[in-house]
N, CA, C and O atoms as CSV, one atom per row, in Angstrom:
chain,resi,resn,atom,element,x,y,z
A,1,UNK,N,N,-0.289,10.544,-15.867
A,1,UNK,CA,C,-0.981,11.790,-15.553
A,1,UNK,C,C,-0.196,12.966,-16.132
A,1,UNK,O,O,0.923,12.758,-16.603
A,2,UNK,N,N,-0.829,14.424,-16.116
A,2,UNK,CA,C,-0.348,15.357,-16.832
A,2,UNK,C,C,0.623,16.247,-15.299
A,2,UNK,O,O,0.849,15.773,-14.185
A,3,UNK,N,N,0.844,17.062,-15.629
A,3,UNK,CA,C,1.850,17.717,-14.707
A,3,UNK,C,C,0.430,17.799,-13.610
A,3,UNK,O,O,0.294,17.365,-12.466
A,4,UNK,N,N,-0.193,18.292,-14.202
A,4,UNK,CA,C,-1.756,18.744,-13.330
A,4,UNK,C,C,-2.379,17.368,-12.468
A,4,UNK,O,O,-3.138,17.521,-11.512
A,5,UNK,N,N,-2.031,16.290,-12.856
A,5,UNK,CA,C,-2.289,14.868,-12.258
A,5,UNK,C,C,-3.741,14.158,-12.967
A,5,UNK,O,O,-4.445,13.163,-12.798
A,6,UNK,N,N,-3.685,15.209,-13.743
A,6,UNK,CA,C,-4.833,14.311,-14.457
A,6,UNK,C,C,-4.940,13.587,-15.696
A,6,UNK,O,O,-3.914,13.595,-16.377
A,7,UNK,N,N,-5.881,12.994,-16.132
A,7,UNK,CA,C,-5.520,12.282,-17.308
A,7,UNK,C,C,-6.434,12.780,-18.365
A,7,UNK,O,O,-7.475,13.360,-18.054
A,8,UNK,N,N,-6.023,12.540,-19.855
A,8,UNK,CA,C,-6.960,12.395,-21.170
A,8,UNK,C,C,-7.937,11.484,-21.290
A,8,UNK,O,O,-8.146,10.882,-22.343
A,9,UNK,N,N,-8.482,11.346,-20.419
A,9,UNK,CA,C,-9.531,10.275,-19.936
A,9,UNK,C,C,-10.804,10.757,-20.126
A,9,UNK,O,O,-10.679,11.944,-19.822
A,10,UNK,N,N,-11.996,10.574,-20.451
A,10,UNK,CA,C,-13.217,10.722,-20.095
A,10,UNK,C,C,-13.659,10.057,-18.903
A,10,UNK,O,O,-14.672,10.513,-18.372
A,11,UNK,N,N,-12.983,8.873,-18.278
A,11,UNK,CA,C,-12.649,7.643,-17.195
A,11,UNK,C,C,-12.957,8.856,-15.954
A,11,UNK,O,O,-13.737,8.851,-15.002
A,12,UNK,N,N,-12.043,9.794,-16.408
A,12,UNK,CA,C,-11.558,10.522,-15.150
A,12,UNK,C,C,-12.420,11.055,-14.134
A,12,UNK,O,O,-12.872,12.180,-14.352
A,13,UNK,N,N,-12.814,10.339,-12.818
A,13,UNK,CA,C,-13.728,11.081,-12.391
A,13,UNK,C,C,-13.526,12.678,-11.751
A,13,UNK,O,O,-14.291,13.275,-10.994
A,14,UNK,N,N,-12.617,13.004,-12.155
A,14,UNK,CA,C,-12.420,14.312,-11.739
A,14,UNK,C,C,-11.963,15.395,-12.871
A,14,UNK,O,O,-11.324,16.447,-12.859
A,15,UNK,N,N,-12.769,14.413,-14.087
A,15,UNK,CA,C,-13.214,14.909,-15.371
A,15,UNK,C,C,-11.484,15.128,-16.273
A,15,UNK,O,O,-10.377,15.456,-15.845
A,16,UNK,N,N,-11.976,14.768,-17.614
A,16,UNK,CA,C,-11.350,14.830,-18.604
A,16,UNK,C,C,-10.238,16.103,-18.550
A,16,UNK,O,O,-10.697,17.246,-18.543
A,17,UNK,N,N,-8.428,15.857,-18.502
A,17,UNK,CA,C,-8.011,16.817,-18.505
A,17,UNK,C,C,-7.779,16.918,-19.681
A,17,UNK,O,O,-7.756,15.945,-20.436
A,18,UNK,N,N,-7.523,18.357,-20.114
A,18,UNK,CA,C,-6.810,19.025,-22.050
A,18,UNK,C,C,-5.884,19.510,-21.725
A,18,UNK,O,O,-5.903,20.740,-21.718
A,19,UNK,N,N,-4.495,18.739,-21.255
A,19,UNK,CA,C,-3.096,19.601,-21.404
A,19,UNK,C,C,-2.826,19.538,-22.528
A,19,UNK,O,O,-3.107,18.540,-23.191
A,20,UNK,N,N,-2.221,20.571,-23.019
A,20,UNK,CA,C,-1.641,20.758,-24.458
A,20,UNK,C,C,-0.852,20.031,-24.867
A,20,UNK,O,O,0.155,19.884,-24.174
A,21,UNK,N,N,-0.985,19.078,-26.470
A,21,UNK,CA,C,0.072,18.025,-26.293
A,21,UNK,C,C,0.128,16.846,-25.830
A,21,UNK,O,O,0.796,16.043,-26.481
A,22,UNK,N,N,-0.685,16.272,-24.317
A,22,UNK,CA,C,-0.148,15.063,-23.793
A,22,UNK,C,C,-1.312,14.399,-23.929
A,22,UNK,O,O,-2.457,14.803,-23.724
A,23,UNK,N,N,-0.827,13.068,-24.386
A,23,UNK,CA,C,-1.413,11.957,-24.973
A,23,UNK,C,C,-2.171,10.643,-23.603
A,23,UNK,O,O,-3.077,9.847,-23.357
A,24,UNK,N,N,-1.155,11.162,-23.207
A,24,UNK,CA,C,-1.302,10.311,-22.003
A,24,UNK,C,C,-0.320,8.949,-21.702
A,24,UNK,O,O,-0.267,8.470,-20.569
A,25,UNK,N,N,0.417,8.405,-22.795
A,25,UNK,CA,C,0.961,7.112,-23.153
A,25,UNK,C,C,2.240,7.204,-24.116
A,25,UNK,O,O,2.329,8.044,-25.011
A,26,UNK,N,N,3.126,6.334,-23.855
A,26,UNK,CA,C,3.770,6.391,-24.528
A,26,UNK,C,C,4.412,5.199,-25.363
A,26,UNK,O,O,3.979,4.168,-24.848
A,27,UNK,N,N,5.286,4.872,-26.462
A,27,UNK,CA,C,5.492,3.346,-26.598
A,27,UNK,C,C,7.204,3.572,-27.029
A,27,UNK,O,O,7.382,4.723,-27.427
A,28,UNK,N,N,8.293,2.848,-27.031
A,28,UNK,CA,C,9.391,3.106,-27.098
A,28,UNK,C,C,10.113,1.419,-27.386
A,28,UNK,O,O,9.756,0.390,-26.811
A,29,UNK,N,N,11.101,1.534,-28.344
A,29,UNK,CA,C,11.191,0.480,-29.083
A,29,UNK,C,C,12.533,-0.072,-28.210
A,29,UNK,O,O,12.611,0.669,-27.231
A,30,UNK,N,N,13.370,-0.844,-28.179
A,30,UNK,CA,C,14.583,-1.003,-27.209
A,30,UNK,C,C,15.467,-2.140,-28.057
A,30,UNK,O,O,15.835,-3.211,-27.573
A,31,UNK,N,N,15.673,-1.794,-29.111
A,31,UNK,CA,C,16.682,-2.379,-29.911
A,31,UNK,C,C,17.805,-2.658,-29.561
A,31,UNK,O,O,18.340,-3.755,-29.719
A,32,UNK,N,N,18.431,-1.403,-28.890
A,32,UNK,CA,C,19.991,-1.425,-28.530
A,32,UNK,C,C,19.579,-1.959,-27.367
A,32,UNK,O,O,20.565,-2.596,-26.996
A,33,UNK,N,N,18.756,-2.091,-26.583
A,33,UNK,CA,C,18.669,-2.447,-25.119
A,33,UNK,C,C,18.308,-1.348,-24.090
A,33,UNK,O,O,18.037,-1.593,-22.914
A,34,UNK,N,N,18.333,0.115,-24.745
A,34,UNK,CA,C,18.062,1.624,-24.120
A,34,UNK,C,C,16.345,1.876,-24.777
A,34,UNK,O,O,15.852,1.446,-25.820
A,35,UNK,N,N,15.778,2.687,-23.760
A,35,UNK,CA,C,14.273,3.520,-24.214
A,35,UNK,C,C,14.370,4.392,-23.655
A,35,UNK,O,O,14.397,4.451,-22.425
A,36,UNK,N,N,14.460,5.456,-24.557
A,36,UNK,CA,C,14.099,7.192,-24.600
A,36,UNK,C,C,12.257,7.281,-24.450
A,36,UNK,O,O,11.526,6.579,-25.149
A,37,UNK,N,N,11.801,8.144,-23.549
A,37,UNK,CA,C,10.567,8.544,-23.634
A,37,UNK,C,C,10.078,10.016,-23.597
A,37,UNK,O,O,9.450,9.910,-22.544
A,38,UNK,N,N,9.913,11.200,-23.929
A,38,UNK,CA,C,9.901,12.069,-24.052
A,38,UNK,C,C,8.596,12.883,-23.797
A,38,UNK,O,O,7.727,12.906,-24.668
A,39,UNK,N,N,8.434,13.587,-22.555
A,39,UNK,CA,C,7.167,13.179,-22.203
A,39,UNK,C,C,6.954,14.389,-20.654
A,39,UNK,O,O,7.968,14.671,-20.015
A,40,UNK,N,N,5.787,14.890,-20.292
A,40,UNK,CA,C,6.004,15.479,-19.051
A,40,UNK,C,C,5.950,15.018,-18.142
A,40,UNK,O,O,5.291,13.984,-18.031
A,41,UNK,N,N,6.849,15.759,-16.696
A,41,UNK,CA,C,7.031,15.031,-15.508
A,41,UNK,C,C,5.254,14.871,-14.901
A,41,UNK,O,O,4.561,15.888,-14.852
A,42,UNK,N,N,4.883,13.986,-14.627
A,42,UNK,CA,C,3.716,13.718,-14.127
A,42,UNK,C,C,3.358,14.571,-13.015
A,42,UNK,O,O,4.261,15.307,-12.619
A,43,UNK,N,N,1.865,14.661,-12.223
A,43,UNK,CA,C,1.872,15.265,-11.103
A,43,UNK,C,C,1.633,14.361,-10.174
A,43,UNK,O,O,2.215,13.279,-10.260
A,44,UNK,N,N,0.593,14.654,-8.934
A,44,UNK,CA,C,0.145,14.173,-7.869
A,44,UNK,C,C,-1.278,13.436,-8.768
A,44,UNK,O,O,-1.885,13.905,-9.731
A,45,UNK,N,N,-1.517,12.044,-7.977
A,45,UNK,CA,C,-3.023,11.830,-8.158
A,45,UNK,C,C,-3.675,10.942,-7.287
A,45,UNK,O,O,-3.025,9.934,-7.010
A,46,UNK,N,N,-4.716,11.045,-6.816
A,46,UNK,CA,C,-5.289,10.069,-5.892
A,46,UNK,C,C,-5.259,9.430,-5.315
A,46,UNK,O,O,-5.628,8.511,-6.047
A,47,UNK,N,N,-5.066,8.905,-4.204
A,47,UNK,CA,C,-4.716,7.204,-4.248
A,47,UNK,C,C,-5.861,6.210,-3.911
A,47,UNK,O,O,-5.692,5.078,-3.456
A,48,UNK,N,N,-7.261,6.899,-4.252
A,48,UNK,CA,C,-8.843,6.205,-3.972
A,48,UNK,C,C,-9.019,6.127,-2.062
A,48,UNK,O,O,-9.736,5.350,-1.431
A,49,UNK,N,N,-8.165,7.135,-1.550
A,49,UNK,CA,C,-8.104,6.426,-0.162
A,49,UNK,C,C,-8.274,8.086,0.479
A,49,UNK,O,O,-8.487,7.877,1.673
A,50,UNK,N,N,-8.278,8.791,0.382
A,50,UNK,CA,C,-8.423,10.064,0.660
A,50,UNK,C,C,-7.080,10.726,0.404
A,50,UNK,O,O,-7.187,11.904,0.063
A,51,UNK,N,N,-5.940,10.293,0.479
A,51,UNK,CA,C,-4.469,10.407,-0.010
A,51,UNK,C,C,-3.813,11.024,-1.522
A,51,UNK,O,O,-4.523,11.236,-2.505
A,52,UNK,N,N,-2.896,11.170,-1.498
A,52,UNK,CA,C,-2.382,11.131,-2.799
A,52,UNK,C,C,-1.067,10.669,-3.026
A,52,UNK,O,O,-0.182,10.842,-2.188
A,53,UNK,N,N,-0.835,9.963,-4.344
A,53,UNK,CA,C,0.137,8.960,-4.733
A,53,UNK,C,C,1.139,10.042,-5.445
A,53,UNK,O,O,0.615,10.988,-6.033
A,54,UNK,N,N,2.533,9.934,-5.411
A,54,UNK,CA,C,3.194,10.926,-5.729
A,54,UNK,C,C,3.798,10.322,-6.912
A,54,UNK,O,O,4.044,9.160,-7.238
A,55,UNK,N,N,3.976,11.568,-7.504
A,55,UNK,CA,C,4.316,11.616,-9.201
A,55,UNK,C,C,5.117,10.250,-9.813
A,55,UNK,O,O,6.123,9.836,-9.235
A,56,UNK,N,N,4.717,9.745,-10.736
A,56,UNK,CA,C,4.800,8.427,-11.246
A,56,UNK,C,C,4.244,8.345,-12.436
A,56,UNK,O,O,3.137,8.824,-12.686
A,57,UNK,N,N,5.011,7.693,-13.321
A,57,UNK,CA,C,5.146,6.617,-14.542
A,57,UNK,C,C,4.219,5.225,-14.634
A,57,UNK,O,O,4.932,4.362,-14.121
A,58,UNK,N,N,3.031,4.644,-15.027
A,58,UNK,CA,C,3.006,3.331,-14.835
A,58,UNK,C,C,3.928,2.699,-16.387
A,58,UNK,O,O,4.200,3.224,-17.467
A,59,UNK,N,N,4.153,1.515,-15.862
A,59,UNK,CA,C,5.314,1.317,-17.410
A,59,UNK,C,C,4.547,-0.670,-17.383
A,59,UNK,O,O,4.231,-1.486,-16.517
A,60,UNK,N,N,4.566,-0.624,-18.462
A,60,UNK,CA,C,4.345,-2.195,-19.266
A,60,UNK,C,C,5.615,-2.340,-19.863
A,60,UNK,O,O,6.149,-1.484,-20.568
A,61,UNK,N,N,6.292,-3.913,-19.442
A,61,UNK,CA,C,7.666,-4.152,-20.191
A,61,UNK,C,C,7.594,-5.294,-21.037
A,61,UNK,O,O,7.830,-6.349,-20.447
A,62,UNK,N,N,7.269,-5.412,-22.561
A,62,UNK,CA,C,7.104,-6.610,-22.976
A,62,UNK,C,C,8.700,-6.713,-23.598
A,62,UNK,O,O,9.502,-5.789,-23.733
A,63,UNK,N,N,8.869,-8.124,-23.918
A,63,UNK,CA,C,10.384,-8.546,-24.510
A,63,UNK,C,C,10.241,-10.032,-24.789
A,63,UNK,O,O,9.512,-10.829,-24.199
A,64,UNK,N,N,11.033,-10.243,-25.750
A,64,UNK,CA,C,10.608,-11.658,-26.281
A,64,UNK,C,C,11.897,-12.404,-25.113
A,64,UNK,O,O,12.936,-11.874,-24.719
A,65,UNK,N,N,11.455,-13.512,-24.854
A,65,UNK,CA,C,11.407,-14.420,-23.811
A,65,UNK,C,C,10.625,-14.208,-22.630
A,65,UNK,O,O,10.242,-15.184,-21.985
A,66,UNK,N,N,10.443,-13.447,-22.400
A,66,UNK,CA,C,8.835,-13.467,-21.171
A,66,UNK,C,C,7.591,-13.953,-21.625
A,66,UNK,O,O,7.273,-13.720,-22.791
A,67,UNK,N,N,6.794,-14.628,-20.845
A,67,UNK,CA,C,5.664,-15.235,-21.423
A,67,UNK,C,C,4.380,-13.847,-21.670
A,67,UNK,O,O,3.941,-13.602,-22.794
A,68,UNK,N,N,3.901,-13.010,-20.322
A,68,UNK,CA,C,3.496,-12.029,-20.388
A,68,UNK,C,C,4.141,-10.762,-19.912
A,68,UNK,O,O,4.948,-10.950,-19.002
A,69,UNK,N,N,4.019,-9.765,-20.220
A,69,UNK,CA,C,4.276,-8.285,-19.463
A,69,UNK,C,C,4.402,-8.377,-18.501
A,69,UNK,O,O,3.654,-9.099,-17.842
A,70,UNK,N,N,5.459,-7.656,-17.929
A,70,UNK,CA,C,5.848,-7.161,-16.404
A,70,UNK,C,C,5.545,-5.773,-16.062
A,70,UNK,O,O,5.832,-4.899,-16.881
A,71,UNK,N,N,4.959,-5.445,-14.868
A,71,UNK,CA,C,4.020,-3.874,-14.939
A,71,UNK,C,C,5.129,-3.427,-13.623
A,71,UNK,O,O,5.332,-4.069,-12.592
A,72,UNK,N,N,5.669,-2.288,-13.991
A,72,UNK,CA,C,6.405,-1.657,-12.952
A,72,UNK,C,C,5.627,0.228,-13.059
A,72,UNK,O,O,4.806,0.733,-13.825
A,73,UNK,N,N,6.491,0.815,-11.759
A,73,UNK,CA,C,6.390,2.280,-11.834
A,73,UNK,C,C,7.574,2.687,-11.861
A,73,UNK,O,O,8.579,2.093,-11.472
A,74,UNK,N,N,7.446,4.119,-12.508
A,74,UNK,CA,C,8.798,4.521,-12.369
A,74,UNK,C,C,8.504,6.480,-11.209
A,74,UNK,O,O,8.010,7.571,-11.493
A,75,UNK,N,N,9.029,5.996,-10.217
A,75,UNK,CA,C,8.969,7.480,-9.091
A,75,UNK,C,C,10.308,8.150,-9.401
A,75,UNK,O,O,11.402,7.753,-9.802
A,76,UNK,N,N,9.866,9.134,-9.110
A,76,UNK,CA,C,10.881,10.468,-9.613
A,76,UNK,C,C,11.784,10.681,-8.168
A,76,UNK,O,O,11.170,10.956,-7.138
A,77,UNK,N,N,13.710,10.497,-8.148
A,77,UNK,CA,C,14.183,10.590,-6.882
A,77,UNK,C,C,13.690,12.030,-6.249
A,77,UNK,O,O,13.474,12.173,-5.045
A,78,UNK,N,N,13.556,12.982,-7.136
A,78,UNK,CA,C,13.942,14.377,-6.288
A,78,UNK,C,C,12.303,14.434,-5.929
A,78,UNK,O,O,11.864,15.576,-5.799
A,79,UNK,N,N,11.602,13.626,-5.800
A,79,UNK,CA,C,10.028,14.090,-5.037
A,79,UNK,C,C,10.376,13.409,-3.721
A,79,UNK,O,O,9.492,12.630,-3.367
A,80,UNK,N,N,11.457,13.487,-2.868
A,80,UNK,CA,C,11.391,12.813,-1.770
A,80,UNK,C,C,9.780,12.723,-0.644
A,80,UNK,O,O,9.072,11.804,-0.232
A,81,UNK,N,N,9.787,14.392,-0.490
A,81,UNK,CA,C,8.291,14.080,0.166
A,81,UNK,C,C,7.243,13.536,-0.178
A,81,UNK,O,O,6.442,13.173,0.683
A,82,UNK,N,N,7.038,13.379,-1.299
A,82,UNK,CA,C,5.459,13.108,-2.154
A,82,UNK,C,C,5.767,11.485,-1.933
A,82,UNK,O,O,4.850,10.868,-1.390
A,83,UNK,N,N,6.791,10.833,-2.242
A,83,UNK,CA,C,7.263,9.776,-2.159
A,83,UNK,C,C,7.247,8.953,-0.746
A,83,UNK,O,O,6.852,7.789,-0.675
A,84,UNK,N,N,7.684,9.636,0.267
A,84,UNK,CA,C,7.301,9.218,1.477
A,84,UNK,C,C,6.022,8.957,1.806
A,84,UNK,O,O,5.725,8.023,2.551
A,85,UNK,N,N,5.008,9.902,1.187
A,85,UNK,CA,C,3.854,9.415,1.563
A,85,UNK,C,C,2.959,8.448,0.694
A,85,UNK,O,O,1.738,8.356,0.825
A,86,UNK,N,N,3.561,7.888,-0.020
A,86,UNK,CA,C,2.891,7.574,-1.146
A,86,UNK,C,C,2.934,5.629,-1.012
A,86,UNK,O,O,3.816,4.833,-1.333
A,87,UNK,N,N,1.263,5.377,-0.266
A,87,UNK,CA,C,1.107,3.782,0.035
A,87,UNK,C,C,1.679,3.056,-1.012
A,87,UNK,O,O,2.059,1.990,-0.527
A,88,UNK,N,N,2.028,3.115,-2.670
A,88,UNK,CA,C,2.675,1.884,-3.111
A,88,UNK,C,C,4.162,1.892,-2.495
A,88,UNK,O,O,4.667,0.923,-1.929
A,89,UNK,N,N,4.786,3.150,-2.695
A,89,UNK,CA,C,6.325,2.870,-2.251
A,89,UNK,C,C,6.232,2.700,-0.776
A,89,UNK,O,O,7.191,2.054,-0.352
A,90,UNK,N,N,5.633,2.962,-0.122
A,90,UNK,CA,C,5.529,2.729,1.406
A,90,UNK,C,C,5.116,1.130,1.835
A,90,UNK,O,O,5.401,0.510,2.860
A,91,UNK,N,N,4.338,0.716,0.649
A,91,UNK,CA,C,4.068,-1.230,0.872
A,91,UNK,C,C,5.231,-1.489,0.531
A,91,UNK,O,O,5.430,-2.598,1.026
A,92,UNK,N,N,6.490,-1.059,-0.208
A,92,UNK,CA,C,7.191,-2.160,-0.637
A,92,UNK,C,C,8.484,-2.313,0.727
A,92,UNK,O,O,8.354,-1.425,1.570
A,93,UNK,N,N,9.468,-3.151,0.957
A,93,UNK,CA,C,10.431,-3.358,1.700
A,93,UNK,C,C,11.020,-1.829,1.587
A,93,UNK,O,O,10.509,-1.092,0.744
A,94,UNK,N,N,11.779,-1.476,2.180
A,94,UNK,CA,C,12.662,-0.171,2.087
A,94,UNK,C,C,13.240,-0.386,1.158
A,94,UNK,O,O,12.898,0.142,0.100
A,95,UNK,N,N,14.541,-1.410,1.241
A,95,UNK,CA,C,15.489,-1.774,0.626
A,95,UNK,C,C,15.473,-1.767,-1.013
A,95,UNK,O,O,16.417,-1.682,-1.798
A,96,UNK,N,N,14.412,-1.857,-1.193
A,96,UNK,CA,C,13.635,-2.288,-2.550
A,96,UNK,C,C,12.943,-1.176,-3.249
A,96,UNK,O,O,12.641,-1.374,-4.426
A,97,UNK,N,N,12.635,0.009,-2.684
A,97,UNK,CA,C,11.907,0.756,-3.462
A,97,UNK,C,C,12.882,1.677,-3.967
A,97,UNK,O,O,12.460,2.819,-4.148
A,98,UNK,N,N,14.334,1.408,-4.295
A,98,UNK,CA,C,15.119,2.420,-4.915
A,98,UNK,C,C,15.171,2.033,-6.592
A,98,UNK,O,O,15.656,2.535,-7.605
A,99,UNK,N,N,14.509,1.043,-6.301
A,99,UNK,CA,C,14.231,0.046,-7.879
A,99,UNK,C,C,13.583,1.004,-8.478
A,99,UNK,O,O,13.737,1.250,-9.675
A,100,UNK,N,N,12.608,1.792,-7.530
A,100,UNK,CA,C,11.815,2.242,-8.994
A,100,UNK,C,C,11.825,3.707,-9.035
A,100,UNK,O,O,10.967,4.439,-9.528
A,101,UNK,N,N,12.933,4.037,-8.440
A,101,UNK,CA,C,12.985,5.865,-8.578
A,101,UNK,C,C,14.286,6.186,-9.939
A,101,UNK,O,O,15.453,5.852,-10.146
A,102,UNK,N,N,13.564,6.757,-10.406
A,102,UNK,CA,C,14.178,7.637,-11.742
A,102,UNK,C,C,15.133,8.778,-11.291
A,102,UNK,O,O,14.566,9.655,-10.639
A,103,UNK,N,N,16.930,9.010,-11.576
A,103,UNK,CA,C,18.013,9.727,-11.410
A,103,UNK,C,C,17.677,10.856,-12.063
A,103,UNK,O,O,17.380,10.826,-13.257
A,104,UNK,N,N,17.691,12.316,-11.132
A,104,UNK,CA,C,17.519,13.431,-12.383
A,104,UNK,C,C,19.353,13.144,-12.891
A,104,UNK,O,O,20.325,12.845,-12.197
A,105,UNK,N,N,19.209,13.422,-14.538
A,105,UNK,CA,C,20.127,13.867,-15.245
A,105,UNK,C,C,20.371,15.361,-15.704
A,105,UNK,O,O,19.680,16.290,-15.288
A,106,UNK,N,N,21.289,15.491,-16.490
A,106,UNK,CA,C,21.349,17.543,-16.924
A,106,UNK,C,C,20.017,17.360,-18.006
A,106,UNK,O,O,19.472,18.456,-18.135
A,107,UNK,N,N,19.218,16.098,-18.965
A,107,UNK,CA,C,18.378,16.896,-19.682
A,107,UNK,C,C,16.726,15.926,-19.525
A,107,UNK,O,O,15.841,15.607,-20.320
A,108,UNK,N,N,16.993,15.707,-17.903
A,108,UNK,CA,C,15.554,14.194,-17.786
A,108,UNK,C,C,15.823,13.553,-16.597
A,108,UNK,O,O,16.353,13.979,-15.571
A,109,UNK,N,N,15.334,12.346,-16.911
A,109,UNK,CA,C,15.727,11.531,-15.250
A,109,UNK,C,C,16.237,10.310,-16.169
A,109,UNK,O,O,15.918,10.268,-17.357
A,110,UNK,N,N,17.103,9.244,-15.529
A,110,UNK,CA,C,17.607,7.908,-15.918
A,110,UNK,C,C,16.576,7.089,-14.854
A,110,UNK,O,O,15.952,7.341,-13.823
A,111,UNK,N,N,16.837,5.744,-15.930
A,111,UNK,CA,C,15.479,4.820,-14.828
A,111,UNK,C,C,16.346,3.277,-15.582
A,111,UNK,O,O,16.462,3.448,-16.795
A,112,UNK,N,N,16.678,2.499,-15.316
A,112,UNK,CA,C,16.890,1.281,-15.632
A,112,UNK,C,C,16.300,-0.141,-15.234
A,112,UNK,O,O,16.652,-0.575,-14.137
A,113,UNK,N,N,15.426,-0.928,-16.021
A,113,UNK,CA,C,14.984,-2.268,-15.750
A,113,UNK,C,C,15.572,-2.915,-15.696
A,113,UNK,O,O,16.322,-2.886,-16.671
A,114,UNK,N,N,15.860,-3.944,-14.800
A,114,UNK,CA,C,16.540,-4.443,-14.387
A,114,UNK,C,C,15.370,-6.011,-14.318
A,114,UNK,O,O,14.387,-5.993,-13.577
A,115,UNK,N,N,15.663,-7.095,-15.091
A,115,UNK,CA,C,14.546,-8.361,-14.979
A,115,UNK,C,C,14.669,-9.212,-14.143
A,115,UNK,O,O,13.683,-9.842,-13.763
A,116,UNK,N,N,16.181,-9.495,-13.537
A,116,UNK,CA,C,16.609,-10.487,-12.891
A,116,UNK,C,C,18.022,-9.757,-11.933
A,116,UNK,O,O,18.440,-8.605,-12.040
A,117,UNK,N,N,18.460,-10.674,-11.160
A,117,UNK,CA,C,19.820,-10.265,-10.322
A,117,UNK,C,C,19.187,-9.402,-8.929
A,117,UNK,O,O,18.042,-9.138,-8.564
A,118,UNK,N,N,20.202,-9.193,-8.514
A,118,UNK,CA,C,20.280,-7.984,-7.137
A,118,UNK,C,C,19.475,-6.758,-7.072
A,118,UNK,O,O,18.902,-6.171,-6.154
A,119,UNK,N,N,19.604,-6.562,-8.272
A,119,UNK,CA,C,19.186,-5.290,-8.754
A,119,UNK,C,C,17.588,-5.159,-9.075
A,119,UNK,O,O,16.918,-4.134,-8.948
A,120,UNK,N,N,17.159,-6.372,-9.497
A,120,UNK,CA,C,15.883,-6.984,-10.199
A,120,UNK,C,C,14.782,-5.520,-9.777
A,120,UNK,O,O,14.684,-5.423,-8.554
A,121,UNK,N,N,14.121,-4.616,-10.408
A,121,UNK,CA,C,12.979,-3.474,-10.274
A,121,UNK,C,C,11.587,-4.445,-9.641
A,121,UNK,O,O,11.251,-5.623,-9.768
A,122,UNK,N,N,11.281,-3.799,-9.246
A,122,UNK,CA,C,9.919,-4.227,-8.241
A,122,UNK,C,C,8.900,-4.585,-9.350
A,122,UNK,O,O,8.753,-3.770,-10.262
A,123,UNK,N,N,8.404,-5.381,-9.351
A,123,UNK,CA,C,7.380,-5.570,-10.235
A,123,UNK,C,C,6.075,-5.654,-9.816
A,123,UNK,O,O,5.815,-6.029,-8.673
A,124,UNK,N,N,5.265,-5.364,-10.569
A,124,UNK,CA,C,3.672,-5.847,-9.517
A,124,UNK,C,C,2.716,-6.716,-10.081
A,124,UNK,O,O,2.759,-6.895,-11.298
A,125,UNK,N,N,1.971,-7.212,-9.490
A,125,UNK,CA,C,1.175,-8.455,-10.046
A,125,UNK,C,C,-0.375,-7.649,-10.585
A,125,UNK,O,O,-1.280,-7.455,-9.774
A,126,UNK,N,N,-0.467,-7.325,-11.743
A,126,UNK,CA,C,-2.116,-6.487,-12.218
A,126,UNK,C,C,-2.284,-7.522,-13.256
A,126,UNK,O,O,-3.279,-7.512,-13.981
């Protein structure tokens, strides 16, 4: 979504947004094992329930040795409130939803996938 929470969609039932610039998507190559994405902080959007889901990333992780894609989100730490209310991070265990919040840094946020171990990021089944 755009800062505004909407998308470049015609999909959109709350109609097609035109932020200047945003594409909606992004793709990022991970050679060294790092992905830069460059891109605006998302807003609020829907959650089909009368609610709204707080600012979020959806991310596709393909890599050779996985058979298919792994679909994660990435939530922003400093939206604590939007985040509290927000039914995906609220379905997951407590313990577990620090997997998918993004560190502000001095020029962005840090977010690390993590496939396996302790650490392993929440994944979801779509």
């Amino acid at each position: 979504a755009d800062p505004d929470g909407g998308f470049p969609s015609p999909e959109d039932p709350r109609g097609q947004a035109a932020y200047p610039g945003f594409r909606g998507y992004a793709r990022a190559q991970t050679l060294t094992g790092e992905f830069g994405v460059f891109t605006l902080k998302p807003g609020r959007v829907p959650d089909g329930e009368g609610g709204w889901q707080a600012p979020h990333v959806d991310v596709s992780v393909f890599a050779r040795g996985l058979l298919d894609r792994v679909v994660t989100r990435i939530y922003f730490a400093d939206e604590a409130d939007a985040n509290a209310a927000d039914p995906v991070l609220q379905a997951l265990p407590e313990d577990r939803r620090q997997t998918l919040l993004a560190t502000p840094t001095g020029d962005g946020y840090r977010f690390d996938v993590h496939l396996q171990g302790e650490q392993e990021t929440v994944f979801f089944a779509v």
